[in-house]
mmCIF file of C-alpha atoms in Angstrom:
data_model
loop_
_atom_site.group_PDB
_atom_site.id
_atom_site.type_symbol
_atom_site.label_atom_id
_atom_site.label_comp_id
_atom_site.label_asym_id
_atom_site.label_seq_id
_atom_site.Cartn_x
_atom_site.Cartn_y
_atom_site.Cartn_z
ATOM 1 C CA MET I 62 0.000 0.000 0.000
ATOM 2 C CA SER I 63 1.352 3.400 -1.012
ATOM 3 C CA THR I 64 0.506 6.821 0.461
ATOM 4 C CA ILE I 65 1.788 10.346 -0.212
ATOM 5 C CA ILE I 66 2.743 12.593 2.743
ATOM 6 C CA ASN I 67 4.466 15.960 2.145
ATOM 7 C CA ASP I 68 5.252 14.860 -1.432
ATOM 8 C CA ILE I 69 6.993 11.737 -0.094
ATOM 9 C CA GLU I 70 5.650 8.431 -1.348
ATOM 10 C CA ILE I 71 5.480 5.904 1.480
ATOM 11 C CA ILE I 72 5.304 2.185 0.783
ATOM 12 C CA LYS I 73 4.821 0.289 4.036
ATOM 13 C CA THR I 74 6.217 -3.153 4.665
ATOM 14 C CA GLU I 75 3.709 -5.984 4.632
ATOM 15 C CA SER I 76 5.415 -7.768 7.516
ATOM 16 C CA SER I 77 7.369 -6.010 10.294
ATOM 17 C CA LYS I 78 10.493 -7.662 11.721
ATOM 18 C CA ILE I 79 10.262 -5.820 15.043
ATOM 19 C CA ASN I 80 8.976 -8.790 17.050
ATOM 20 C CA GLU I 81 12.113 -10.748 16.111
ATOM 21 C CA VAL I 82 14.431 -8.210 17.773
ATOM 22 C CA ASP I 83 15.836 -8.559 21.290
ATOM 23 C CA PHE I 84 15.929 -4.915 22.342
ATOM 24 C CA ASP I 85 17.739 -5.808 25.563
ATOM 25 C CA ASN I 86 20.754 -7.134 23.659
ATOM 26 C CA LEU I 87 21.394 -4.833 20.719
ATOM 27 C CA LYS I 88 24.747 -4.752 18.995
ATOM 28 C CA PHE I 89 25.686 -1.498 17.332
ATOM 29 C CA GLY I 90 24.443 -1.145 13.750
ATOM 30 C CA SER I 91 23.660 -4.804 13.058
ATOM 31 C CA VAL I 92 19.845 -4.901 13.195
ATOM 32 C CA PHE I 93 17.912 -2.725 10.752
ATOM 33 C CA SER I 94 14.430 -1.318 11.050
ATOM 34 C CA ASP I 95 11.570 -1.902 8.643
ATOM 35 C CA HIS I 96 11.931 1.007 6.229
ATOM 36 C CA MET I 97 14.464 3.185 4.446
ATOM 37 C CA LEU I 98 14.319 6.441 2.532
ATOM 38 C CA VAL I 99 15.634 6.550 -1.030
ATOM 39 C CA CYS I 100 16.086 9.616 -3.223
ATOM 40 C CA ASP I 101 17.613 9.541 -6.723
ATOM 41 C CA TYR I 102 19.539 12.221 -8.560
ATOM 42 C CA LYS I 103 19.090 12.001 -12.320
ATOM 43 C CA ASP I 104 18.447 14.276 -15.281
ATOM 44 C CA GLY I 105 20.299 17.034 -13.434
ATOM 45 C CA LYS I 106 18.130 17.187 -10.302
ATOM 46 C CA TRP I 107 17.118 15.361 -7.163
ATOM 47 C CA GLN I 108 13.840 13.491 -7.570
ATOM 48 C CA ALA I 109 11.166 13.276 -4.878
ATOM 49 C CA PRO I 110 12.169 11.058 -1.928
ATOM 50 C CA LYS I 111 10.447 7.729 -1.381
ATOM 51 C CA ILE I 112 10.154 5.565 1.723
ATOM 52 C CA MET I 113 10.058 1.823 1.133
ATOM 53 C CA PRO I 114 10.666 -1.436 2.997
ATOM 54 C CA TYR I 115 14.319 -2.012 3.920
ATOM 55 C CA GLN I 116 15.765 -4.110 1.106
ATOM 56 C CA PRO I 117 18.889 -4.752 -0.990
ATOM 57 C CA ILE I 118 19.691 -2.355 -3.822
ATOM 58 C CA THR I 119 20.822 -3.348 -7.306
ATOM 59 C CA LEU I 120 23.693 -1.594 -9.072
ATOM 60 C CA ASP I 121 25.423 -2.106 -12.383
ATOM 61 C CA PRO I 122 29.050 -3.327 -12.065
ATOM 62 C CA SER I 123 30.115 -0.098 -13.786
ATOM 63 C CA ALA I 124 28.440 2.105 -11.146
ATOM 64 C CA LYS I 125 31.035 4.744 -10.353
ATOM 65 C CA ILE I 126 30.888 4.230 -6.602
ATOM 66 C CA PHE I 127 32.809 0.982 -7.154
ATOM 67 C CA HIS I 128 35.561 2.627 -9.194
ATOM 68 C CA TYR I 129 36.010 6.221 -8.064
ATOM 69 C CA GLY I 130 34.645 6.233 -4.530
ATOM 70 C CA GLN I 131 32.160 9.100 -4.649
ATOM 71 C CA SER I 132 30.482 8.409 -1.326
ATOM 72 C CA VAL I 133 29.747 10.463 1.796
ATOM 73 C CA PHE I 134 27.694 9.767 4.897
ATOM 74 C CA GLU I 135 26.480 11.076 8.228
ATOM 75 C CA GLY I 136 25.857 9.543 11.651
ATOM 76 C CA MET I 137 22.907 10.589 13.811
ATOM 77 C CA LYS I 138 20.699 9.235 16.580
ATOM 78 C CA ALA I 139 17.037 9.425 17.537
ATOM 79 C CA TYR I 140 15.940 9.138 21.157
ATOM 80 C CA LYS I 141 12.708 8.667 23.081
ATOM 81 C CA ASP I 142 12.074 10.430 26.362
ATOM 82 C CA ALA I 143 9.965 9.177 29.275
ATOM 83 C CA ASP I 144 6.820 10.437 27.549
ATOM 84 C CA LYS I 145 7.673 8.617 24.276
ATOM 85 C CA ASN I 146 8.429 11.866 22.453
ATOM 86 C CA VAL I 147 11.054 11.464 19.708
ATOM 87 C CA TRP I 148 14.113 13.727 19.626
ATOM 88 C CA LEU I 149 17.070 14.379 17.353
ATOM 89 C CA PHE I 150 20.296 16.180 18.241
ATOM 90 C CA ARG I 151 21.391 19.057 15.985
ATOM 91 C CA PRO I 152 20.059 17.434 12.759
ATOM 92 C CA LEU I 153 20.452 20.573 10.661
ATOM 93 C CA ASP I 154 24.183 20.423 11.365
ATOM 94 C CA ASN I 155 24.240 16.913 9.925
ATOM 95 C CA CYS I 156 22.385 18.077 6.829
ATOM 96 C CA LYS I 157 24.779 20.993 6.373
ATOM 97 C CA ARG I 158 27.851 18.798 6.816
ATOM 98 C CA LEU I 159 26.515 16.185 4.389
ATOM 99 C CA ASN I 160 26.366 18.877 1.730
ATOM 100 C CA ILE I 161 29.826 20.210 2.637
ATOM 101 C CA SER I 162 31.173 16.681 2.196
ATOM 102 C CA SER I 163 29.215 16.205 -1.028
ATOM 103 C CA LYS I 164 30.534 19.403 -2.550
ATOM 104 C CA ARG I 165 34.137 18.331 -1.904
ATOM 105 C CA LEU I 166 33.516 15.042 -3.727
ATOM 106 C CA ALA I 167 31.658 16.697 -6.639
ATOM 107 C CA ILE I 168 28.331 15.196 -5.526
ATOM 108 C CA PRO I 169 25.240 17.397 -6.074
ATOM 109 C CA GLU I 170 24.049 18.974 -2.848
ATOM 110 C CA LEU I 171 20.755 17.685 -1.444
ATOM 111 C CA PRO I 172 17.853 20.064 -0.685
ATOM 112 C CA GLU I 173 17.527 20.540 3.064
ATOM 113 C CA ALA I 174 13.786 19.866 2.884
ATOM 114 C CA TYR I 175 14.373 16.435 1.368
ATOM 115 C CA PHE I 176 16.762 15.572 4.183
ATOM 116 C CA MET I 177 14.659 16.899 7.053
ATOM 117 C CA GLU I 178 11.155 16.035 5.825
ATOM 118 C CA GLY I 179 12.299 12.639 4.634
ATOM 119 C CA LEU I 180 13.979 11.899 7.957
ATOM 120 C CA LYS I 181 10.945 12.999 9.964
ATOM 121 C CA ALA I 182 8.605 10.859 7.842
ATOM 122 C CA LEU I 183 10.901 7.843 8.208
ATOM 123 C CA LEU I 184 11.124 8.237 11.998
ATOM 124 C CA GLU I 185 7.373 8.658 12.303
ATOM 125 C CA LEU I 186 6.879 5.415 10.396
ATOM 126 C CA ASP I 187 9.501 3.456 12.376
ATOM 127 C CA LYS I 188 9.185 5.163 15.770
ATOM 128 C CA ASP I 189 8.474 1.834 17.497
ATOM 129 C CA TRP I 190 12.034 0.850 16.576
ATOM 130 C CA ILE I 191 13.532 3.549 18.806
ATOM 131 C CA PRO I 192 14.735 1.710 21.928
ATOM 132 C CA THR I 193 14.192 3.128 25.394
ATOM 133 C CA ASN I 194 16.824 1.217 27.375
ATOM 134 C CA ASP I 195 19.444 3.420 29.007
ATOM 135 C CA GLY I 196 22.319 4.073 26.594
ATOM 136 C CA SER I 197 20.353 2.833 23.579
ATOM 137 C CA SER I 198 19.094 4.827 20.611
ATOM 138 C CA LEU I 199 18.047 4.512 17.001
ATOM 139 C CA TYR I 200 21.218 5.044 14.990
ATOM 140 C CA ILE I 201 20.563 6.891 11.719
ATOM 141 C CA ARG I 202 22.821 6.575 8.681
ATOM 142 C CA PRO I 203 22.178 9.054 5.827
ATOM 143 C CA PHE I 204 24.526 8.509 2.877
ATOM 144 C CA VAL I 205 25.005 9.482 -0.754
ATOM 145 C CA PHE I 206 26.886 7.565 -3.420
ATOM 146 C CA ALA I 207 27.485 7.582 -7.176
ATOM 147 C CA SER I 208 25.085 5.208 -8.927
ATOM 148 C CA GLY I 209 25.748 6.512 -12.445
ATOM 149 C CA GLU I 210 27.476 4.081 -14.763
ATOM 150 C CA GLY I 211 30.697 4.100 -16.768
ATOM 151 C CA PHE I 212 34.437 3.531 -16.471
ATOM 152 C CA HIS I 213 35.404 7.074 -17.439
ATOM 153 C CA ALA I 214 37.205 8.826 -14.564
ATOM 154 C CA SER I 215 34.740 11.638 -14.010
ATOM 155 C CA PRO I 216 31.902 12.521 -11.641
ATOM 156 C CA ALA I 217 28.801 10.377 -12.060
ATOM 157 C CA ASP I 218 25.609 11.696 -13.620
ATOM 158 C CA GLU I 219 23.352 9.809 -11.188
ATOM 159 C CA TYR I 220 23.440 9.421 -7.397
ATOM 160 C CA LYS I 221 21.428 7.831 -4.609
ATOM 161 C CA PHE I 222 20.658 9.346 -1.216
ATOM 162 C CA ILE I 223 19.532 6.781 1.339
ATOM 163 C CA ILE I 224 18.665 6.897 5.035
ATOM 164 C CA CYS I 225 18.730 3.627 6.963
ATOM 165 C CA THR I 226 18.181 3.211 10.695
ATOM 166 C CA ALA I 227 19.345 0.639 13.227
ATOM 167 C CA PRO I 228 18.275 0.256 16.853
ATOM 168 C CA SER I 229 21.520 0.034 18.780
ATOM 169 C CA GLY I 230 22.941 -0.342 22.239
ATOM 170 C CA SER I 231 26.009 1.464 23.515
ATOM 171 C CA TYR I 232 28.774 1.745 20.909
ATOM 172 C CA PHE I 233 31.742 1.288 23.222
ATOM 173 C CA SER I 234 32.132 -0.213 26.678
ATOM 174 C CA GLY I 235 35.134 0.442 28.862
ATOM 175 C CA GLU I 236 38.282 2.428 28.244
ATOM 176 C CA VAL I 237 40.675 1.880 25.362
ATOM 177 C CA LYS I 238 44.430 1.893 24.861
ATOM 178 C CA VAL I 239 45.633 3.776 21.813
ATOM 179 C CA LEU I 240 48.812 3.973 19.750
ATOM 180 C CA ILE I 241 50.091 7.332 18.544
ATOM 181 C CA GLU I 242 50.724 6.886 14.824
ATOM 182 C CA GLU I 243 54.214 7.723 13.530
ATOM 183 C CA LYS I 244 54.020 6.584 9.890
ATOM 184 C CA TYR I 245 50.530 6.486 8.417
ATOM 185 C CA SER I 246 48.222 9.471 7.955
ATOM 186 C CA ARG I 247 44.470 9.731 8.040
ATOM 187 C CA SER I 248 44.383 12.740 5.723
ATOM 188 C CA ALA I 249 46.459 15.540 4.220
ATOM 189 C CA ASN I 250 46.299 19.281 3.600
ATOM 190 C CA GLY I 251 44.102 20.013 0.629
ATOM 191 C CA GLY I 252 42.515 16.574 0.881
ATOM 192 C CA VAL I 253 39.139 15.318 2.073
ATOM 193 C CA GLY I 254 39.850 14.724 5.758
ATOM 194 C CA PHE I 255 37.238 17.299 6.781
ATOM 195 C CA ALA I 256 34.558 15.442 4.800
ATOM 196 C CA LYS I 257 32.751 12.320 5.977
ATOM 197 C CA ALA I 258 33.910 10.420 2.917
ATOM 198 C CA GLY I 259 33.852 6.641 2.989
ATOM 199 C CA GLY I 260 37.420 6.432 1.726
ATOM 200 C CA ASN I 261 38.712 8.247 4.810
ATOM 201 C CA TYR I 262 37.565 5.351 6.937
ATOM 202 C CA ALA I 263 38.779 2.656 4.544
ATOM 203 C CA GLY I 264 42.256 4.162 4.744
ATOM 204 C CA GLN I 265 42.212 3.896 8.560
ATOM 205 C CA PHE I 266 41.544 0.173 8.746
ATOM 206 C CA TYR I 267 45.040 -1.140 7.912
ATOM 207 C CA PRO I 268 47.009 1.047 10.370
ATOM 208 C CA THR I 269 44.379 0.213 13.010
ATOM 209 C CA GLN I 270 44.871 -3.503 12.359
ATOM 210 C CA LEU I 271 48.599 -3.024 12.898
ATOM 211 C CA ALA I 272 47.917 -1.231 16.187
ATOM 212 C CA LYS I 273 45.558 -3.983 17.348
ATOM 213 C CA ALA I 274 48.244 -6.577 16.619
ATOM 214 C CA LYS I 275 50.428 -4.700 19.116
ATOM 215 C CA GLY I 276 47.736 -4.797 21.809
ATOM 216 C CA TYR I 277 46.038 -1.433 21.254
ATOM 217 C CA GLN I 278 42.412 -0.840 20.334
ATOM 218 C CA GLN I 279 42.746 2.345 18.300
ATOM 219 C CA VAL I 280 45.128 4.793 16.645
ATOM 220 C CA ILE I 281 45.781 8.421 17.529
ATOM 221 C CA TRP I 282 46.256 10.166 14.201
ATOM 222 C CA THR I 283 48.979 12.766 13.826
ATOM 223 C CA ASP I 284 49.579 15.356 11.117
ATOM 224 C CA ASP I 285 50.627 14.071 7.693
ATOM 225 C CA ASN I 286 53.756 16.218 7.399
ATOM 226 C CA THR I 287 55.744 15.851 10.619
ATOM 227 C CA HIS I 288 53.633 13.498 12.792
ATOM 228 C CA GLU I 289 54.285 15.951 15.609
ATOM 229 C CA TYR I 290 50.698 17.074 16.245
ATOM 230 C CA ILE I 291 47.770 15.170 17.793
ATOM 231 C CA GLU I 292 44.757 15.310 15.450
ATOM 232 C CA GLU I 293 42.090 12.606 15.850
ATOM 233 C CA ALA I 294 41.399 9.388 17.757
ATOM 234 C CA GLY I 295 40.371 6.583 15.450
ATOM 235 C CA ALA I 296 37.161 7.778 13.793
ATOM 236 C CA MET I 297 36.575 10.407 16.482
ATOM 237 C CA ASN I 298 37.734 13.866 17.438
ATOM 238 C CA ILE I 299 40.100 13.890 20.417
ATOM 239 C CA PHE I 300 40.238 15.904 23.634
ATOM 240 C CA VAL I 301 43.204 16.022 26.033
ATOM 241 C CA ARG I 302 42.997 17.334 29.592
ATOM 242 C CA ILE I 303 46.221 18.764 30.978
ATOM 243 C CA ASN I 304 45.724 19.894 34.578
ATOM 244 C CA ASP I 305 42.222 21.397 34.389
ATOM 245 C CA THR I 306 42.407 22.619 30.783
ATOM 246 C CA LEU I 307 40.639 20.743 27.993
ATOM 247 C CA ILE I 308 42.531 20.921 24.687
ATOM 248 C CA THR I 309 41.473 19.905 21.178
ATOM 249 C CA GLY I 310 42.964 20.639 17.778
ATOM 250 C CA PRO I 311 41.424 23.216 15.422
ATOM 251 C CA THR I 312 39.405 21.946 12.480
ATOM 252 C CA SER I 313 41.195 22.028 9.139
ATOM 253 C CA ASP I 314 41.374 20.233 5.804
ATOM 254 C CA ARG I 315 42.457 17.198 7.820
ATOM 255 C CA ILE I 316 40.135 17.245 10.839
ATOM 256 C CA LEU I 317 36.391 16.593 10.800
ATOM 257 C CA ASP I 318 34.194 19.361 12.192
ATOM 258 C CA GLY I 319 32.487 16.978 14.602
ATOM 259 C CA ILE I 320 29.050 17.873 15.931
ATOM 260 C CA THR I 321 29.799 16.196 19.270
ATOM 261 C CA ARG I 322 33.135 18.043 19.327
ATOM 262 C CA LYS I 323 31.421 21.406 18.893
ATOM 263 C CA SER I 324 28.875 20.524 21.555
ATOM 264 C CA ILE I 325 31.540 19.500 24.075
ATOM 265 C CA ILE I 326 33.467 22.738 23.555
ATOM 266 C CA GLU I 327 30.364 24.887 24.052
ATOM 267 C CA LEU I 328 29.080 22.839 26.976
ATOM 268 C CA ALA I 329 32.443 22.749 28.756
ATOM 269 C CA GLU I 330 32.849 26.511 28.440
ATOM 270 C CA SER I 331 29.330 27.051 29.803
ATOM 271 C CA GLU I 332 30.285 24.941 32.849
ATOM 272 C CA GLY I 333 33.384 27.009 33.554
ATOM 273 C CA ILE I 334 35.855 24.474 32.200
ATOM 274 C CA LYS I 335 38.809 26.095 30.469
ATOM 275 C CA VAL I 336 38.964 25.023 26.818
ATOM 276 C CA GLU I 337 41.794 25.650 24.369
ATOM 277 C CA VAL I 338 41.339 24.991 20.655
ATOM 278 C CA ARG I 339 44.899 24.875 19.419
ATOM 279 C CA LYS I 340 47.564 22.660 17.959
ATOM 280 C CA LEU I 341 48.756 20.078 20.462
ATOM 281 C CA THR I 342 52.085 18.333 20.043
ATOM 282 C CA VAL I 343 52.805 14.715 20.835
ATOM 283 C CA ALA I 344 55.815 15.945 22.834
ATOM 284 C CA GLU I 345 53.537 18.057 25.054
ATOM 285 C CA VAL I 346 51.254 15.088 25.740
ATOM 286 C CA VAL I 347 54.178 12.770 26.507
ATOM 287 C CA GLU I 348 55.762 15.335 28.828
ATOM 288 C CA ALA I 349 52.428 15.849 30.620
ATOM 289 C CA ALA I 350 52.138 12.071 31.056
ATOM 290 C CA LYS I 351 55.626 11.972 32.554
ATOM 291 C CA ASN I 352 55.159 14.883 34.966
ATOM 292 C CA GLY I 353 51.662 13.903 36.086
ATOM 293 C CA THR I 354 49.725 16.815 34.580
ATOM 294 C CA LEU I 355 48.012 14.651 31.940
ATOM 295 C CA LYS I 356 44.656 13.868 33.543
ATOM 296 C CA GLU I 357 42.443 12.607 30.714
ATOM 297 C CA MET I 358 42.206 11.809 27.019
ATOM 298 C CA PHE I 359 38.959 10.896 25.278
ATOM 299 C CA GLY I 360 37.424 10.574 21.852
ATOM 300 C CA ALA I 361 34.216 12.379 20.907
ATOM 301 C CA GLY I 362 31.735 11.355 18.222
ATOM 302 C CA THR I 363 28.114 10.533 17.498
ATOM 303 C CA ALA I 364 28.222 6.791 18.059
ATOM 304 C CA ALA I 365 29.956 6.685 21.454
ATOM 305 C CA VAL I 366 29.432 10.376 22.408
ATOM 306 C CA VAL I 367 32.549 10.171 24.617
ATOM 307 C CA SER I 368 35.048 7.298 24.706
ATOM 308 C CA PRO I 369 37.641 7.494 27.522
ATOM 309 C CA ILE I 370 41.260 6.551 26.798
ATOM 310 C CA ALA I 371 43.048 4.558 29.512
ATOM 311 C CA GLY I 372 46.550 4.909 28.114
ATOM 312 C CA PHE I 373 48.644 5.397 25.012
ATOM 313 C CA GLY I 374 51.759 4.030 23.405
ATOM 314 C CA TYR I 375 54.464 6.048 21.655
ATOM 315 C CA LYS I 376 57.897 5.019 20.376
ATOM 316 C CA GLY I 377 57.782 1.718 22.232
ATOM 317 C CA THR I 378 56.750 3.151 25.605
ATOM 318 C CA ASP I 379 53.314 2.871 27.205
ATOM 319 C CA TYR I 380 51.849 5.645 29.329
ATOM 320 C CA ASP I 381 48.887 5.012 31.657
ATOM 321 C CA LEU I 382 46.470 7.766 32.531
ATOM 322 C CA PRO I 383 45.402 8.247 36.151
ATOM 323 C CA LYS I 384 42.132 6.770 37.375
ATOM 324 C CA LEU I 385 40.095 9.708 38.611
ATOM 325 C CA ASP I 386 36.912 9.551 40.678
ATOM 326 C CA GLU I 387 35.402 12.445 38.729
ATOM 327 C CA THR I 388 36.280 13.037 35.082
ATOM 328 C CA TYR I 389 35.430 15.607 32.480
ATOM 329 C CA ALA I 390 34.668 12.717 30.113
ATOM 330 C CA ASN I 391 31.918 11.245 32.291
ATOM 331 C CA PHE I 392 30.545 14.645 33.266
ATOM 332 C CA LEU I 393 30.318 15.924 29.690
ATOM 333 C CA LYS I 394 28.905 12.658 28.352
ATOM 334 C CA LYS I 395 26.135 12.685 30.947
ATOM 335 C CA ARG I 396 25.316 16.332 30.260
ATOM 336 C CA ILE I 397 25.068 15.722 26.523
ATOM 337 C CA THR I 398 23.063 12.498 26.772
ATOM 338 C CA ASP I 399 20.703 14.110 29.284
ATOM 339 C CA ILE I 400 20.038 16.873 26.761
ATOM 340 C CA GLN I 401 19.634 14.366 23.928
ATOM 341 C CA THR I 402 17.083 12.311 25.870
ATOM 342 C CA ASN I 403 15.141 15.319 27.196
ATOM 343 C CA LYS I 404 16.064 14.714 30.838
ATOM 344 C CA VAL I 405 17.245 18.303 31.374
ATOM 345 C CA ASP I 406 16.561 21.707 29.868
ATOM 346 C CA ASP I 407 18.329 22.464 26.595
ATOM 347 C CA SER I 408 19.571 26.037 26.894
ATOM 348 C CA PHE I 409 21.618 25.629 23.682
ATOM 349 C CA GLY I 410 18.727 24.848 21.333
ATOM 350 C CA TRP I 411 20.323 21.585 20.200
ATOM 351 C CA ARG I 412 17.375 19.260 20.690
ATOM 352 C CA PHE I 413 14.924 18.830 17.804
ATOM 353 C CA LYS I 414 11.485 17.320 18.353
ATOM 354 C CA VAL I 415 10.242 15.052 15.576
#
C-alpha cells in the first residue's frame, strides 16, 4: 500500500520484523528497522524522496561508486524520552555537513527539505524501533553515493541518497588503549579529511589492524607532514585534559568538524571548564604524562558520544592515565546524553522534536 505525505511516497512493509528483535541485547548497527528512505539524482536534479521497505539495492558493475569512490555519509541518533516523544540532536548540522562533504567530492548537494522532511517521515513510520533502554538509541545513517554508470574517470551523472536506521545499544564499553601513529596518515592538507567520505575510513583500517596486533584498540592520528601534532582518535575527534584545561585541535582540511566536538566545547565553556582549541604536540602530551599533569584523554563522536582513553603508546613506551573519581569525560557525556534524551533543559537549542 502506497501513500503520499508531504510529497513523499510511502510504501509500508507488509510484515514487520520488530517482534524478532531482542531490544535488551542490541549490537551497534547490526539490526535494521523496517523502512528506508531513497532519493535519486538524475536528469540534473534530485527526484522526490520515497520511503520503502528495507531491502537490498541493485547496481550495475560499472556504477562509479565501485571505481572512483564518490560516497559520503552522516551519523545521527534518535531518542525517546519518558513520555515517548522522539528527539534528534542538531540534525540541521548533519544536513549541512553532508552537503559540505558532497561538494568536496563533486556530488550534487541535497535540498535541506528532502533531508529533514524525509527523515521525519521515516522516523514517524519506524518510531516503534527507537529503543528506550538506558544508553540505547536509534542510529541513523544518511549517505550518498554515485550510482551513475561508466568507467570514465569523471563525476557520475546519477546518485542515490539513502537513510537507513538501526536500533543500537552502547557503541563502546570500557576504556581503550591507543597507539600514537608515527608513519601512516588519516588525511592531508588540501585533501578530504574534513569530509565524511567513505574512503577516509577505509584508509584507517590497515594502520588500526597493525595497532591492534600490538595490543592497542585504536590509533591516535597525527599530522601528515611531521607526525608531531595530535589530530584525531580513530574515527573520532580527540580531547586532552592537561591539569584542568581541555585541549582539542582546530578543524582544518584534515580534521572533521564533529558535531559532538562542537557541543563539548560549548558545553564545557558554559560549565566554567577552560577550553583551548589549538595545535597540540605529541611531545607536550608525553611530557604531561611523565610529569603527572596529563589527567584525561577521550574521543568524541556521534556513536559513542565520549570514549575514555586509559593509556597510550608512543615510540615503544606505554603511558597510563590516572584513574580519577570524577572526570570531564563522564561529566560531559552525561550532560550531553541528558540533553539528547530530554532529561534536562536544553539552553543551547540543540534538541529537535520530531
